[in-house]
Amino acid sequence: MPSLRDLITDPDLELTPSERKVIRALLDQYPRNGLGPMSRLAEHAGVSDPTIVRLVKKLGFSGYADFQEALLSDMDDRLRSPSTLLQPRAHLKKDDPWGHYLANSHRALVDTQALTQPEDVRILIEWLLDTRHQVHCFGGRFSSFLANYLLNHLRLLRPGCFALEDNAQLPDRLFDVQRQDVVLVFDYRRYQSQALRVAHAAKSRHARVVLFTDIYASPLREMADLIISAPVESASAFDSMVPALAQVEALVACLSLRSPDLADRLEGIDALRTDFDTHLLEDK
């Protein structure tokens, strides 16, 4: 019999946008977010109580109490499983810190896959492939490399992709954001106030905000139209960006498969690059 977690992550489950927010909230801190009052889960997900009632009934439960009972049963099964009991604590082993860290990163990638909702990925890909609207990328102190890494690939895949850099030109760039543009914001703990300002400005211009963040209570969650969550806990003193980077590369792979004129575009870019390199050598 499938676990409750398998049930709520079933790709065949038809959900409304509000119901997907509830699933995200549940998965972000599973099973903790579902063990408290319904109002707290509703607040965390940014939806109303009736939305949660409709969702739990769609999942086959008579009510929220019945759903919580299944959640507790699922948690009990997980606590009794050998893989959970034998999982090492999150600190580096002195005898092999390198190997221990890589093993911990592998577990984090497995957890990341469980956090992903296929419908969210499908919507994000459709938004990014729609060249009628521009794409803007912003990242924080430690996550800006993710924004730039994705941006460099997006520019190979499609036109109209721009960086929102945390400098004096940021207001200028935000002013150019148009209705239905896609603004990708990377913001992980410790959350940055500048990311919040970027999201506010984007929403005020009626853009669609996609938040790449951790599984905790980011202040941007309520403003985001889509949320892509990743665990950041690591076996060292610092958070890990390995799962987030894997998500970016998975997104690029999906976009590459769906881009209709990718080969022609890459060929044209390479031809221009060769021409520029040739003239650069001649100028020297």
CSV table of N, CA and C in Angstrom, one decimal, residues 75-216:
chain,number,residue,atom,x,y,z
A,75,MET,N,4.4,8.5,9.5
A,75,MET,CA,5.6,9.0,10.3
A,75,MET,C,6.1,7.8,11.1
A,76,ASP,N,5.2,7.1,11.7
A,76,ASP,CA,5.6,5.9,12.6
A,76,ASP,C,6.3,4.9,11.8
A,77,ASP,N,5.8,4.6,10.5
A,77,ASP,CA,6.5,3.6,9.7
A,77,ASP,C,7.9,4.1,9.3
A,78,ARG,N,8.0,5.4,9.0
A,78,ARG,CA,9.3,5.9,8.7
A,78,ARG,C,10.3,5.8,9.8
A,79,LEU,N,9.9,6.1,11.0
A,79,LEU,CA,10.7,6.0,12.2
A,79,LEU,C,11.2,4.6,12.5
A,80,ARG,N,10.4,3.6,12.1
A,80,ARG,CA,10.7,2.2,12.3
A,80,ARG,C,11.6,1.6,11.2
A,81,SER,N,11.7,2.3,10.1
A,81,SER,CA,12.4,1.7,8.9
A,81,SER,C,13.9,1.7,9.2
A,82,PRO,N,14.6,0.6,8.8
A,82,PRO,CA,16.1,0.5,9.0
A,82,PRO,C,16.9,1.6,8.4
A,83,SER,N,16.4,2.1,7.2
A,83,SER,CA,17.2,3.1,6.6
A,83,SER,C,17.2,4.4,7.4
A,84,THR,N,16.1,4.7,8.1
A,84,THR,CA,16.0,5.9,8.9
A,84,THR,C,16.8,5.7,10.2
A,85,LEU,N,16.7,4.5,10.8
A,85,LEU,CA,17.4,4.2,12.1
A,85,LEU,C,18.9,4.2,11.9
A,86,LEU,N,19.4,3.8,10.7
A,86,LEU,CA,20.8,3.7,10.5
A,86,LEU,C,21.4,4.9,9.9
A,87,GLN,N,20.6,5.9,9.5
A,87,GLN,CA,21.1,7.1,8.8
A,87,GLN,C,22.1,7.9,9.7
A,88,PRO,N,23.3,8.2,9.2
A,88,PRO,CA,24.2,8.9,10.1
A,88,PRO,C,23.8,10.3,10.5
A,89,ARG,N,24.3,10.8,11.6
A,89,ARG,CA,23.9,12.1,12.0
A,89,ARG,C,24.7,13.1,11.1
A,90,ALA,N,24.1,14.3,11.0
A,90,ALA,CA,24.6,15.3,10.0
A,90,ALA,C,25.8,16.0,10.6
A,91,HIS,N,27.0,15.3,10.7
A,91,HIS,CA,28.2,16.0,11.1
A,91,HIS,C,29.3,15.2,10.4
A,92,LEU,N,30.4,15.8,10.1
A,92,LEU,CA,31.5,15.2,9.4
A,92,LEU,C,32.2,14.1,10.2
A,93,LYS,N,32.4,13.0,9.7
A,93,LYS,CA,33.2,12.0,10.4
A,93,LYS,C,34.7,12.3,10.1
A,94,LYS,N,35.4,12.3,11.2
A,94,LYS,CA,36.8,12.7,11.1
A,94,LYS,C,37.7,11.7,10.3
A,95,ASP,N,37.3,10.4,10.3
A,95,ASP,CA,38.1,9.5,9.6
A,95,ASP,C,38.0,9.6,8.0
A,96,ASP,N,36.8,10.1,7.5
A,96,ASP,CA,36.6,10.2,6.1
A,96,ASP,C,35.6,11.4,5.8
A,97,PRO,N,36.0,12.6,6.1
A,97,PRO,CA,35.1,13.7,5.9
A,97,PRO,C,34.6,13.9,4.5
A,98,TRP,N,35.6,13.6,3.5
A,98,TRP,CA,35.3,13.8,2.1
A,98,TRP,C,34.2,12.8,1.7
A,99,GLY,N,34.4,11.5,2.0
A,99,GLY,CA,33.4,10.5,1.6
A,99,GLY,C,32.1,10.7,2.3
A,100,HIS,N,32.1,11.1,3.6
A,100,HIS,CA,30.9,11.3,4.3
A,100,HIS,C,30.1,12.4,3.8
A,101,TYR,N,30.8,13.5,3.4
A,101,TYR,CA,30.1,14.7,2.8
A,101,TYR,C,29.4,14.3,1.5
A,102,LEU,N,30.1,13.6,0.6
A,102,LEU,CA,29.5,13.2,-0.7
A,102,LEU,C,28.3,12.2,-0.5
A,103,ALA,N,28.4,11.3,0.5
A,103,ALA,CA,27.3,10.4,0.8
A,103,ALA,C,26.1,11.2,1.3
A,104,ASN,N,26.4,12.2,2.1
A,104,ASN,CA,25.3,13.1,2.6
A,104,ASN,C,24.6,13.9,1.5
A,105,SER,N,25.5,14.3,0.5
A,105,SER,CA,25.0,15.0,-0.6
A,105,SER,C,24.1,14.1,-1.5
A,106,HIS,N,24.5,12.9,-1.6
A,106,HIS,CA,23.6,11.9,-2.4
A,106,HIS,C,22.3,11.8,-1.7
A,107,ARG,N,22.2,11.7,-0.4
A,107,ARG,CA,20.9,11.6,0.3
A,107,ARG,C,20.1,12.8,0.1
A,108,ALA,N,20.8,14.0,0.1
A,108,ALA,CA,20.0,15.2,-0.2
A,108,ALA,C,19.4,15.3,-1.5
A,109,LEU,N,20.1,14.7,-2.5
A,109,LEU,CA,19.6,14.7,-3.9
A,109,LEU,C,18.3,13.8,-4.0
A,110,VAL,N,18.3,12.7,-3.2
A,110,VAL,CA,17.2,11.8,-3.2
A,110,VAL,C,16.0,12.6,-2.6
A,111,ASP,N,16.3,13.3,-1.5
A,111,ASP,CA,15.2,14.1,-0.8
A,111,ASP,C,14.7,15.2,-1.8
A,112,THR,N,15.6,15.8,-2.6
A,112,THR,CA,15.2,16.8,-3.5
A,112,THR,C,14.2,16.3,-4.5
A,113,GLN,N,14.4,15.1,-5.0
A,113,GLN,CA,13.5,14.5,-6.0
A,113,GLN,C,12.1,14.4,-5.4
A,114,ALA,N,12.0,14.0,-4.1
A,114,ALA,CA,10.7,13.8,-3.5
A,114,ALA,C,10.0,15.1,-3.3
A,115,LEU,N,10.7,16.2,-3.3
A,115,LEU,CA,10.1,17.5,-3.1
A,115,LEU,C,9.5,18.1,-4.4
A,116,THR,N,9.9,17.6,-5.5
A,116,THR,CA,9.5,18.1,-6.8
A,116,THR,C,8.1,17.7,-7.2
A,117,GLN,N,7.3,18.6,-7.6
A,117,GLN,CA,6.0,18.4,-8.1
A,117,GLN,C,6.1,18.5,-9.7
A,118,PRO,N,5.8,17.4,-10.4
A,118,PRO,CA,5.9,17.4,-11.9
A,118,PRO,C,5.1,18.5,-12.5
A,119,GLU,N,3.9,18.8,-11.9
A,119,GLU,CA,3.1,19.9,-12.5
A,119,GLU,C,3.8,21.2,-12.4
A,120,ASP,N,4.5,21.5,-11.3
A,120,ASP,CA,5.2,22.8,-11.2
A,120,ASP,C,6.3,22.8,-12.2
A,121,VAL,N,7.0,21.7,-12.5
A,121,VAL,CA,8.1,21.7,-13.5
A,121,VAL,C,7.5,22.0,-14.9
A,122,ARG,N,6.4,21.3,-15.1
A,122,ARG,CA,5.7,21.5,-16.5
A,122,ARG,C,5.3,23.0,-16.7
A,123,ILE,N,4.7,23.6,-15.7
A,123,ILE,CA,4.3,25.0,-15.8
A,123,ILE,C,5.6,25.9,-16.0
A,124,LEU,N,6.6,25.6,-15.2
A,124,LEU,CA,7.8,26.5,-15.3
A,124,LEU,C,8.5,26.4,-16.7
A,125,ILE,N,8.5,25.2,-17.2
A,125,ILE,CA,9.1,25.0,-18.6
A,125,ILE,C,8.3,25.7,-19.6
A,126,GLU,N,7.0,25.7,-19.5
A,126,GLU,CA,6.1,26.4,-20.5
A,126,GLU,C,6.3,27.9,-20.4
A,127,TRP,N,6.5,28.4,-19.2
A,127,TRP,CA,6.7,29.8,-19.0
A,127,TRP,C,8.0,30.2,-19.6
A,128,LEU,N,9.1,29.4,-19.4
A,128,LEU,CA,10.4,29.8,-19.9
A,128,LEU,C,10.6,29.7,-21.4
A,129,LEU,N,9.8,28.8,-22.0
A,129,LEU,CA,9.9,28.6,-23.4
A,129,LEU,C,9.0,29.6,-24.2
A,130,ASP,N,8.2,30.3,-23.5
A,130,ASP,CA,7.3,31.3,-24.1
A,130,ASP,C,8.1,32.6,-24.4
A,131,THR,N,8.6,32.8,-25.6
A,131,THR,CA,9.5,33.9,-25.9
A,131,THR,C,8.7,35.2,-26.1
A,132,ARG,N,7.4,35.2,-25.9
A,132,ARG,CA,6.7,36.4,-25.9
A,132,ARG,C,6.9,37.3,-24.7
A,133,HIS,N,7.5,36.6,-23.7
A,133,HIS,CA,7.7,37.3,-22.4
A,133,HIS,C,9.2,37.1,-22.0
A,134,GLN,N,9.8,38.1,-21.4
A,134,GLN,CA,11.2,38.1,-21.0
A,134,GLN,C,11.4,37.4,-19.7
A,135,VAL,N,12.6,37.0,-19.5
A,135,VAL,CA,13.0,36.3,-18.3
A,135,VAL,C,14.1,37.1,-17.6
A,136,HIS,N,13.9,37.2,-16.3
A,136,HIS,CA,14.9,38.0,-15.5
A,136,HIS,C,15.3,37.1,-14.3
A,137,CYS,N,16.6,37.1,-14.0
A,137,CYS,CA,17.2,36.3,-12.9
A,137,CYS,C,17.8,37.1,-11.8
A,138,PHE,N,17.5,36.8,-10.6
A,138,PHE,CA,18.2,37.4,-9.5
A,138,PHE,C,18.6,36.4,-8.4
A,139,GLY,N,19.8,36.6,-7.9
A,139,GLY,CA,20.3,35.7,-6.8
A,139,GLY,C,20.9,36.5,-5.7
A,140,GLY,N,20.9,35.9,-4.5
A,140,GLY,CA,21.5,36.5,-3.3
A,140,GLY,C,23.0,36.3,-3.2
A,141,ARG,N,23.5,36.6,-2.0
A,141,ARG,CA,24.9,36.6,-1.8
A,141,ARG,C,25.6,35.2,-2.2
A,142,PHE,N,25.0,34.1,-1.8
A,142,PHE,CA,25.6,32.8,-2.1
A,142,PHE,C,24.8,32.1,-3.2
A,143,SER,N,23.7,32.6,-3.6
A,143,SER,CA,22.9,32.0,-4.7
A,143,SER,C,23.0,32.7,-6.0
A,144,SER,N,23.7,33.8,-6.1
A,144,SER,CA,23.8,34.5,-7.4
A,144,SER,C,24.5,33.7,-8.4
A,145,PHE,N,25.4,32.8,-8.0
A,145,PHE,CA,26.0,31.9,-9.0
A,145,PHE,C,25.0,31.0,-9.7
A,146,LEU,N,23.9,30.6,-8.9
A,146,LEU,CA,22.9,29.7,-9.5
A,146,LEU,C,22.1,30.5,-10.5
A,147,ALA,N,21.8,31.8,-10.2
A,147,ALA,CA,21.0,32.7,-11.1
A,147,ALA,C,21.8,32.9,-12.4
A,148,ASN,N,23.1,33.2,-12.2
A,148,ASN,CA,23.9,33.4,-13.4
A,148,ASN,C,24.2,32.2,-14.2
A,149,TYR,N,24.3,31.0,-13.6
A,149,TYR,CA,24.5,29.8,-14.3
A,149,TYR,C,23.3,29.4,-15.1
A,150,LEU,N,22.1,29.6,-14.5
A,150,LEU,CA,20.9,29.4,-15.3
A,150,LEU,C,20.7,30.4,-16.4
A,151,LEU,N,21.0,31.6,-16.1
A,151,LEU,CA,20.9,32.7,-17.1
A,151,LEU,C,21.7,32.5,-18.3
A,152,ASN,N,23.0,32.0,-18.1
A,152,ASN,CA,23.9,31.8,-19.2
A,152,ASN,C,23.4,30.7,-20.1
A,153,HIS,N,22.7,29.7,-19.5
A,153,HIS,CA,22.1,28.6,-20.4
A,153,HIS,C,20.8,29.1,-21.1
A,154,LEU,N,20.0,29.9,-20.3
A,154,LEU,CA,18.8,30.4,-20.9
A,154,LEU,C,19.1,31.2,-22.2
A,155,ARG,N,20.2,32.0,-22.1
A,155,ARG,CA,20.5,32.8,-23.3
A,155,ARG,C,20.9,32.0,-24.5
A,156,LEU,N,21.4,30.8,-24.3
A,156,LEU,CA,21.7,29.9,-25.4
A,156,LEU,C,20.4,29.3,-25.9
A,157,LEU,N,19.4,29.2,-25.1
A,157,LEU,CA,18.1,28.5,-25.5
A,157,LEU,C,17.1,29.4,-26.1
A,158,ARG,N,17.1,30.7,-25.7
A,158,ARG,CA,16.1,31.6,-26.1
A,158,ARG,C,16.5,33.1,-26.0
A,159,PRO,N,15.9,34.0,-26.7
A,159,PRO,CA,16.2,35.4,-26.5
A,159,PRO,C,15.5,36.0,-25.3
A,160,GLY,N,15.8,37.3,-25.0
A,160,GLY,CA,15.1,38.0,-24.0
A,160,GLY,C,15.3,37.6,-22.6
A,161,CYS,N,16.6,37.3,-22.2
A,161,CYS,CA,16.9,36.9,-20.8
A,161,CYS,C,17.9,37.9,-20.2
A,162,PHE,N,17.6,38.3,-19.0
A,162,PHE,CA,18.4,39.4,-18.4
A,162,PHE,C,18.7,39.1,-17.0
A,163,ALA,N,19.8,39.7,-16.5
A,163,ALA,CA,20.3,39.6,-15.1
A,163,ALA,C,19.7,40.8,-14.3
A,164,LEU,N,19.2,40.5,-13.1
A,164,LEU,CA,18.9,41.5,-12.2
A,164,LEU,C,20.0,41.5,-11.1
A,165,GLU,N,21.0,42.3,-11.3
A,165,GLU,CA,22.1,42.3,-10.4
A,165,GLU,C,22.0,43.3,-9.3
A,166,ASP,N,22.5,42.9,-8.1
A,166,ASP,CA,22.3,43.8,-6.9
A,166,ASP,C,23.3,44.9,-7.0
A,167,ASN,N,23.0,45.9,-7.8
A,167,ASN,CA,23.9,47.1,-7.9
A,167,ASN,C,23.0,48.3,-8.2
A,168,ALA,N,23.7,49.4,-8.5
A,168,ALA,CA,22.9,50.7,-8.7
A,168,ALA,C,22.0,50.6,-9.9
A,169,GLN,N,22.2,49.7,-10.8
A,169,GLN,CA,21.3,49.6,-12.0
A,169,GLN,C,20.1,48.7,-11.8
A,170,LEU,N,19.9,48.1,-10.6
A,170,LEU,CA,18.8,47.2,-10.3
A,170,LEU,C,17.5,47.9,-10.5
A,171,PRO,N,17.2,49.1,-10.0
A,171,PRO,CA,15.9,49.8,-10.2
A,171,PRO,C,15.6,50.0,-11.7
A,172,ASP,N,16.7,50.3,-12.5
A,172,ASP,CA,16.5,50.5,-13.9
A,172,ASP,C,16.0,49.2,-14.6
A,173,ARG,N,16.6,48.1,-14.2
A,173,ARG,CA,16.3,46.8,-14.8
A,173,ARG,C,14.9,46.4,-14.4
A,174,LEU,N,14.5,46.6,-13.1
A,174,LEU,CA,13.2,46.3,-12.6
A,174,LEU,C,12.1,47.1,-13.3
A,175,PHE,N,12.4,48.3,-13.6
A,175,PHE,CA,11.4,49.2,-14.3
A,175,PHE,C,11.1,48.6,-15.6
A,176,ASP,N,12.0,47.9,-16.3
A,176,ASP,CA,11.7,47.3,-17.6
A,176,ASP,C,11.0,46.0,-17.5
A,177,VAL,N,10.7,45.5,-16.4
A,177,VAL,CA,10.0,44.2,-16.2
A,177,VAL,C,8.5,44.5,-16.6
A,178,GLN,N,8.0,43.6,-17.5
A,178,GLN,CA,6.7,43.8,-18.1
A,178,GLN,C,5.7,42.8,-17.5
A,179,ARG,N,4.4,43.0,-17.7
A,179,ARG,CA,3.3,42.1,-17.3
A,179,ARG,C,3.6,40.7,-17.9
A,180,GLN,N,3.5,39.7,-17.1
A,180,GLN,CA,3.6,38.3,-17.5
A,180,GLN,C,5.1,37.9,-17.8
A,181,ASP,N,6.0,38.8,-17.6
A,181,ASP,CA,7.5,38.4,-17.6
A,181,ASP,C,7.7,37.4,-16.5
A,182,VAL,N,8.7,36.6,-16.6
A,182,VAL,CA,9.1,35.6,-15.6
A,182,VAL,C,10.3,36.1,-14.8
A,183,VAL,N,10.2,36.3,-13.5
A,183,VAL,CA,11.3,36.7,-12.7
A,183,VAL,C,11.7,35.5,-11.8
A,184,LEU,N,12.9,35.0,-12.0
A,184,LEU,CA,13.4,33.9,-11.2
A,184,LEU,C,14.2,34.5,-10.1
A,185,VAL,N,13.8,34.1,-8.9
A,185,VAL,CA,14.5,34.7,-7.7
A,185,VAL,C,15.1,33.5,-6.9
A,186,PHE,N,16.4,33.5,-6.7
A,186,PHE,CA,17.1,32.5,-5.9
A,186,PHE,C,17.4,33.1,-4.5
A,187,ASP,N,16.8,32.5,-3.5
A,187,ASP,CA,16.9,33.1,-2.1
A,187,ASP,C,16.8,32.0,-1.1
A,188,TYR,N,17.9,31.7,-0.5
A,188,TYR,CA,18.0,30.6,0.5
A,188,TYR,C,18.4,31.3,1.9
A,189,ARG,N,18.2,30.5,3.0
A,189,ARG,CA,18.6,31.1,4.3
A,189,ARG,C,20.1,31.4,4.3
A,190,ARG,N,20.5,32.4,4.8
A,190,ARG,CA,19.8,33.5,5.5
A,190,ARG,C,19.2,34.4,4.4
A,191,TYR,N,17.9,34.6,4.5
A,191,TYR,CA,17.2,35.3,3.4
A,191,TYR,C,17.6,36.8,3.3
A,192,GLN,N,17.6,37.3,2.1
A,192,GLN,CA,18.1,38.7,1.9
A,192,GLN,C,17.0,39.6,1.6
A,193,SER,N,17.0,40.8,2.3
A,193,SER,CA,16.0,41.8,2.1
A,193,SER,C,15.9,42.3,0.7
A,194,GLN,N,17.0,42.3,-0.1
A,194,GLN,CA,17.0,42.7,-1.4
A,194,GLN,C,16.2,41.8,-2.3
A,195,ALA,N,16.2,40.5,-2.0
A,195,ALA,CA,15.4,39.6,-2.8
A,195,ALA,C,13.9,39.9,-2.6
A,196,LEU,N,13.6,40.2,-1.4
A,196,LEU,CA,12.2,40.6,-1.1
A,196,LEU,C,11.8,41.8,-1.8
A,197,ARG,N,12.6,42.8,-1.9
A,197,ARG,CA,12.3,44.0,-2.7
A,197,ARG,C,12.2,43.7,-4.2
A,198,VAL,N,13.0,42.8,-4.7
A,198,VAL,CA,12.9,42.4,-6.1
A,198,VAL,C,11.6,41.7,-6.4
A,199,ALA,N,11.2,40.8,-5.5
A,199,ALA,CA,9.9,40.1,-5.7
A,199,ALA,C,8.7,41.1,-5.6
A,200,HIS,N,8.8,42.0,-4.6
A,200,HIS,CA,7.7,43.0,-4.5
A,200,HIS,C,7.6,43.9,-5.8
A,201,ALA,N,8.7,44.3,-6.3
A,201,ALA,CA,8.7,45.1,-7.5
A,201,ALA,C,8.2,44.3,-8.7
A,202,ALA,N,8.6,43.1,-8.8
A,202,ALA,CA,8.1,42.2,-9.9
A,202,ALA,C,6.6,42.0,-9.8
A,203,LYS,N,6.1,41.8,-8.6
A,203,LYS,CA,4.7,41.6,-8.5
A,203,LYS,C,3.9,42.9,-8.8
A,204,SER,N,4.4,44.0,-8.4
A,204,SER,CA,3.8,45.3,-8.7
A,204,SER,C,3.7,45.6,-10.1
A,205,ARG,N,4.6,44.9,-10.9
A,205,ARG,CA,4.6,45.1,-12.4
A,205,ARG,C,3.9,43.9,-13.0
A,206,HIS,N,3.2,43.1,-12.2
A,206,HIS,CA,2.3,42.0,-12.7
A,206,HIS,C,3.2,40.9,-13.4
A,207,ALA,N,4.4,40.8,-13.0
A,207,ALA,CA,5.2,39.7,-13.5
A,207,ALA,C,4.9,38.4,-12.7
A,208,ARG,N,5.4,37.3,-13.2
A,208,ARG,CA,5.3,36.0,-12.6
A,208,ARG,C,6.6,35.7,-11.8
A,209,VAL,N,6.5,35.5,-10.5
A,209,VAL,CA,7.7,35.2,-9.7
A,209,VAL,C,7.8,33.7,-9.4
A,210,VAL,N,9.0,33.2,-9.8
A,210,VAL,CA,9.4,31.8,-9.5
A,210,VAL,C,10.5,31.9,-8.4
A,211,LEU,N,10.2,31.3,-7.3
A,211,LEU,CA,11.1,31.3,-6.2
A,211,LEU,C,11.8,30.0,-6.1
A,212,PHE,N,13.2,30.0,-6.2
A,212,PHE,CA,14.0,28.9,-5.8
A,212,PHE,C,14.5,29.1,-4.4
A,213,THR,N,14.2,28.2,-3.5
A,213,THR,CA,14.5,28.4,-2.1
A,213,THR,C,14.6,27.1,-1.4
A,214,ASP,N,14.9,27.2,-0.1
A,214,ASP,CA,15.0,26.0,0.8
A,214,ASP,C,13.6,25.6,1.2
A,215,ILE,N,13.6,24.7,2.2
A,215,ILE,CA,12.3,24.1,2.7
A,215,ILE,C,11.8,24.8,3.9
A,216,TYR,N,12.4,26.0,4.2
A,216,TYR,CA,12.0,26.7,5.4
A,216,TYR,C,11.0,27.8,5.1
